[in-house]
mmCIF file of C-alpha atoms in Angstrom:
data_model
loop_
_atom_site.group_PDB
_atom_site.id
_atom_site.type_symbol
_atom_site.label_atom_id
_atom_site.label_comp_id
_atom_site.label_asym_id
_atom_site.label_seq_id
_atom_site.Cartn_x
_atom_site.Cartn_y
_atom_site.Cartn_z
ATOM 1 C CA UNK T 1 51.574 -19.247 -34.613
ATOM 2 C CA UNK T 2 53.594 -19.196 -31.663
ATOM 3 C CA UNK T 3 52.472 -20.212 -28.243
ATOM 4 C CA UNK T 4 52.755 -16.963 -26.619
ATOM 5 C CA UNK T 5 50.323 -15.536 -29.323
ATOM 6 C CA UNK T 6 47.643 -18.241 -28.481
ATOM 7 C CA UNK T 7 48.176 -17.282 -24.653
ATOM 8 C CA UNK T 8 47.201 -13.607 -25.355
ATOM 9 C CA UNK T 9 44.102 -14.268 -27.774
ATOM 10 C CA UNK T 10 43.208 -17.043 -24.814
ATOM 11 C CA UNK T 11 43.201 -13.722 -22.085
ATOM 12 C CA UNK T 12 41.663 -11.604 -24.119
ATOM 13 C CA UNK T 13 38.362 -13.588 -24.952
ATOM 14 C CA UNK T 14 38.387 -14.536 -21.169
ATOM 15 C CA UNK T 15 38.295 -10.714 -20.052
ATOM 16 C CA UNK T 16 35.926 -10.035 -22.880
ATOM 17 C CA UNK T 17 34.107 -12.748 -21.087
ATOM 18 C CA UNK T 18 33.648 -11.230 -17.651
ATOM 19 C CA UNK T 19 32.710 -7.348 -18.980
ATOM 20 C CA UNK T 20 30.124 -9.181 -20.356
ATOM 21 C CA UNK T 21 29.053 -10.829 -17.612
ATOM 22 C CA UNK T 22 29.354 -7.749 -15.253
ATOM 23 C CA UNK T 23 27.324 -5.630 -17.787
ATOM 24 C CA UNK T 24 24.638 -7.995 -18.045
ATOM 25 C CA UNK T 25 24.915 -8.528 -14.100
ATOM 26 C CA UNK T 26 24.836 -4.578 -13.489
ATOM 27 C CA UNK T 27 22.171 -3.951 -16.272
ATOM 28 C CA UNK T 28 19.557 -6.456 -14.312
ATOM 29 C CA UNK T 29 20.477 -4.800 -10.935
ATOM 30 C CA UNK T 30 19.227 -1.364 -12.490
ATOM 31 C CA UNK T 31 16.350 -2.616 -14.087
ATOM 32 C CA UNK T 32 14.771 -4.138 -10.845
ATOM 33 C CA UNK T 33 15.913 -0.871 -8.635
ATOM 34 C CA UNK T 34 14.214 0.562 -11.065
ATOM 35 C CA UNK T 35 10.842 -1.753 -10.634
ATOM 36 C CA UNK T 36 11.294 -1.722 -6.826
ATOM 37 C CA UNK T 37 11.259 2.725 -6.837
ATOM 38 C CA UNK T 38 8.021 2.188 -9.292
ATOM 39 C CA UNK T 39 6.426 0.135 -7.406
ATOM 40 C CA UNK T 40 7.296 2.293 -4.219
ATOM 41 C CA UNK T 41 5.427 5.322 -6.350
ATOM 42 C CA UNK T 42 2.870 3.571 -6.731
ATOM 43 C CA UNK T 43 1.938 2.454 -2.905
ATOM 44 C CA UNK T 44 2.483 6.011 -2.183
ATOM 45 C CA UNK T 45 -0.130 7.397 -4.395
ATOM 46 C CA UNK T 46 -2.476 4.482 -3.368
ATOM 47 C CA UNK T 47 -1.866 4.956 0.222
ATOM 48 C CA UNK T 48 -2.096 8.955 -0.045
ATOM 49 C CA UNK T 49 -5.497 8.582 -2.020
ATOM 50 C CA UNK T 50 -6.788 6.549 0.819
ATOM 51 C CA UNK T 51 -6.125 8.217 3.237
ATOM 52 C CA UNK T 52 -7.608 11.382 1.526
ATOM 53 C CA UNK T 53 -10.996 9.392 0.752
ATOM 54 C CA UNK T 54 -10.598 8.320 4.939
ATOM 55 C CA UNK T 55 -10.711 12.029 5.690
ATOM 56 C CA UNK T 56 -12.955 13.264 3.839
ATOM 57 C CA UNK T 57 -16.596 13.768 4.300
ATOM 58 C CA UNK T 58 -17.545 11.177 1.973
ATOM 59 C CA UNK T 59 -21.050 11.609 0.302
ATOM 60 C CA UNK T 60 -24.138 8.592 -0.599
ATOM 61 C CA UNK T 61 -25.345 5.404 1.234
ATOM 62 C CA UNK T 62 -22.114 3.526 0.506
ATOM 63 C CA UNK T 63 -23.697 0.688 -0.321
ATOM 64 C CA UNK T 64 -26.484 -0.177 -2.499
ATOM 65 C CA UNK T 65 -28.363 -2.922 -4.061
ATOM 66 C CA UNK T 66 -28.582 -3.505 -7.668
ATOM 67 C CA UNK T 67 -30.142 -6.929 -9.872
ATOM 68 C CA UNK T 68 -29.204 -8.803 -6.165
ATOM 69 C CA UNK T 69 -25.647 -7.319 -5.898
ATOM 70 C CA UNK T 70 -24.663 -5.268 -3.531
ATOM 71 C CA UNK T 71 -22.872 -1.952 -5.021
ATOM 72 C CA UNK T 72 -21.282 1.433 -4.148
ATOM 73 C CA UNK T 73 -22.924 4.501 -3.948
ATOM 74 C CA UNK T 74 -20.929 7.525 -2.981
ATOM 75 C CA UNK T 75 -17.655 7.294 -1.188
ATOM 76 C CA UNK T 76 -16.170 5.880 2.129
ATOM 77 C CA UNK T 77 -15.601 9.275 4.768
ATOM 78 C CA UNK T 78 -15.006 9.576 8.290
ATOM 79 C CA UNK T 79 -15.014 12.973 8.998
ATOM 80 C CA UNK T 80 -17.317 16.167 9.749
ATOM 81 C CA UNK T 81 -16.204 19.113 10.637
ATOM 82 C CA UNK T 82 -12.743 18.299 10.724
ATOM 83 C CA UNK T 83 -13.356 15.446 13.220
ATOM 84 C CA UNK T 84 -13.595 12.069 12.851
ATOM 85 C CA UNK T 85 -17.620 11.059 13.143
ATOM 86 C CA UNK T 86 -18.422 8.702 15.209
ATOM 87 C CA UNK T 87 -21.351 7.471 13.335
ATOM 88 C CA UNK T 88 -19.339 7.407 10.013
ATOM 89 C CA UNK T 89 -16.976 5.379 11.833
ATOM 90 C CA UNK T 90 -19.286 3.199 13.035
ATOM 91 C CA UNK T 91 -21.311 2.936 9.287
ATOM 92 C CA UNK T 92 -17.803 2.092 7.922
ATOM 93 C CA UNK T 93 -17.053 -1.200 10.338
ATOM 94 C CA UNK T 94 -20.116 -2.200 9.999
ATOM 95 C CA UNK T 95 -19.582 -2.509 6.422
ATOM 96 C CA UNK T 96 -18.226 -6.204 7.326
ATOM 97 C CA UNK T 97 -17.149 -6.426 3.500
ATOM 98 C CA UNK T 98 -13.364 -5.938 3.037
ATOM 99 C CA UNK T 99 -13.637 -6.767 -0.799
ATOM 100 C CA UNK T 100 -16.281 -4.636 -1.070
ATOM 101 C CA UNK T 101 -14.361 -1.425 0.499
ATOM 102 C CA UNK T 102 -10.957 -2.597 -1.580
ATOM 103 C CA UNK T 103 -13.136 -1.889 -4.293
ATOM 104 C CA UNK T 104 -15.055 0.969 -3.136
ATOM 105 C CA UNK T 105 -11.177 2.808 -2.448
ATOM 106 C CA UNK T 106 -9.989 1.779 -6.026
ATOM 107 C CA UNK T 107 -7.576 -1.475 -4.832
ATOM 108 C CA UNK T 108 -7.554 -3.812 -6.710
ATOM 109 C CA UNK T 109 -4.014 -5.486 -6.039
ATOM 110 C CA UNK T 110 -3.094 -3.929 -2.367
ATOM 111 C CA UNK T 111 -4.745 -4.758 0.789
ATOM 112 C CA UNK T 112 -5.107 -2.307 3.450
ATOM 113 C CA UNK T 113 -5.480 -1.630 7.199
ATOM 114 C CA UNK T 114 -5.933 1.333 9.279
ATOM 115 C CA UNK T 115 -5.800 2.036 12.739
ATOM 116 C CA UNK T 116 -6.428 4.608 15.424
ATOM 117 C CA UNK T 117 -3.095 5.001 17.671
ATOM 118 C CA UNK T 118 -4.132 7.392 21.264
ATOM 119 C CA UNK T 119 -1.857 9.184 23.137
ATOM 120 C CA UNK T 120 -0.996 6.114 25.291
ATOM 121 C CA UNK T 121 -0.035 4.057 22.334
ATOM 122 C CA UNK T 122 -3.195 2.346 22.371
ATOM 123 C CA UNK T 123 -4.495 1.132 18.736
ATOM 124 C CA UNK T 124 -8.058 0.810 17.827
ATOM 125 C CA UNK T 125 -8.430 -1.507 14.705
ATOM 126 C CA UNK T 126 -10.913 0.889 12.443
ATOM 127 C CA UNK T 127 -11.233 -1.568 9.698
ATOM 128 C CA UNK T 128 -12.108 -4.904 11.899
ATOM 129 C CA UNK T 129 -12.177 -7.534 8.440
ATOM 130 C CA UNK T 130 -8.649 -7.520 8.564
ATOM 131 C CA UNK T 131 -6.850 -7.754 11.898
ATOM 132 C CA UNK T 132 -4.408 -10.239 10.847
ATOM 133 C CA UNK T 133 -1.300 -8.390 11.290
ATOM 134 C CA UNK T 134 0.778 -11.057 10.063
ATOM 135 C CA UNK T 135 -0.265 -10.065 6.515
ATOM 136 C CA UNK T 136 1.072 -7.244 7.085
ATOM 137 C CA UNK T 137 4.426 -8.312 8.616
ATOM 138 C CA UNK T 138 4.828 -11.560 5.436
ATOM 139 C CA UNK T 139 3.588 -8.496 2.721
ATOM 140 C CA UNK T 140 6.268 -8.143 -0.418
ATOM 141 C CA UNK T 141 5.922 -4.759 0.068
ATOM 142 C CA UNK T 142 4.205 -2.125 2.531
ATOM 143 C CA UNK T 143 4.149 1.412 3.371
ATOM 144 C CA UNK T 144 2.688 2.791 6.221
ATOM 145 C CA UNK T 145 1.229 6.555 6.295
ATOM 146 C CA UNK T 146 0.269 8.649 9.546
ATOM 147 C CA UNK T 147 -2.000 11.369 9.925
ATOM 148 C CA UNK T 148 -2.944 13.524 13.017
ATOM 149 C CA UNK T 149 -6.858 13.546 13.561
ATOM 150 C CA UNK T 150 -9.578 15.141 15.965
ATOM 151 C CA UNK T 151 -11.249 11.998 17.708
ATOM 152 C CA UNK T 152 -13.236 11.709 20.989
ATOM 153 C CA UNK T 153 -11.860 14.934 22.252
ATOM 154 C CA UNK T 154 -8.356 14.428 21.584
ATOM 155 C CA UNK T 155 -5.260 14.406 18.786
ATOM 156 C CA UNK T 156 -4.284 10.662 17.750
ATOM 157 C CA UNK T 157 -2.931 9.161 14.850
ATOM 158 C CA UNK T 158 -4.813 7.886 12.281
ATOM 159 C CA UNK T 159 -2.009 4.973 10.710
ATOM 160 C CA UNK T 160 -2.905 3.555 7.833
ATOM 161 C CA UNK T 161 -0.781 0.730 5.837
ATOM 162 C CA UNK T 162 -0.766 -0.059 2.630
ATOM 163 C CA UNK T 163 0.394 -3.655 1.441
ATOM 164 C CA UNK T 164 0.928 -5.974 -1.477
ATOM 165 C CA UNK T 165 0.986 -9.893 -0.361
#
């Protein structure tokens, strides 16, 4: 075999080398665009269920007792008539229990914060257990959903945010 023979099977494994290496490289770039737009799907259903259960009527006690445990009865609502209740409001931050209304909302692996934004730009916390905004701002991921609501005589914002630590 002559050395210019051995040169050109040398190139040829070396460029076989690198598609290789760029499919493989490109194949795990689409896979975990792909994770990252499912996982996206999936804080958007989450957050858009809870804020449907925020705005809705919601119906029982909340709470209950059962064997020495509390439980839920019903579901979490803040609003009557198309308002936001000030009582209901009230029943829900004295819940005191974030684990307790994770699980009463169906979230298991998200954690979740809402707030009230006025006119002025002036937030009122709504769920009080969890004011640490740095959880929020160190989250892996996070989406953040506003609504327009009827409260104390006037429009605001009703923001809720959805995150995964």
């Amino acid at each position: 075999m002559s050395k210019r023979g051995q040169i050109w099977y040398g190139d040829f494994i070396i460029g076989l080398l690198v598609i290789i290496i760029i499919s493989v490289a490109f194949y795990y770039v689409l896979y975990d665009i792909g994770n990252a737009n499912s996982e996206i799907s999936e804080l958007e259903l989450n957050v858009e269920s809870l804020s449907n259960n925020l705005m809705s009527d919601g119906y029982g006690s909340w709470t209950t007792w059962s064997s020495g445990n509390k439980d839920y009865d019903g579901k979490i609502g803040l609003v009557k008539n198309s308002k936001i209740d000030v009582n209901l409001l009230t029943k829900f931050r004295n819940l005191n229990d974030y684990a307790f209304t994770k699980r009463m909302f169906g979230l298991s692996e998200y954690d979740y914060s809402a707030f009230i934004i006025d006119k002025n730009g002036v937030s009122t916390i709504l769920a009080p257990f969890l004011a640490d905004e740095t959880a929020i701002s160190n989250a892996a991921s996070a989406i953040r959903l506003d609504r327009l609501v009827y409260y104390n005589g006037e429009i605001v914002r009703l923001n809720i945010v959805l995150f995964k630590k």
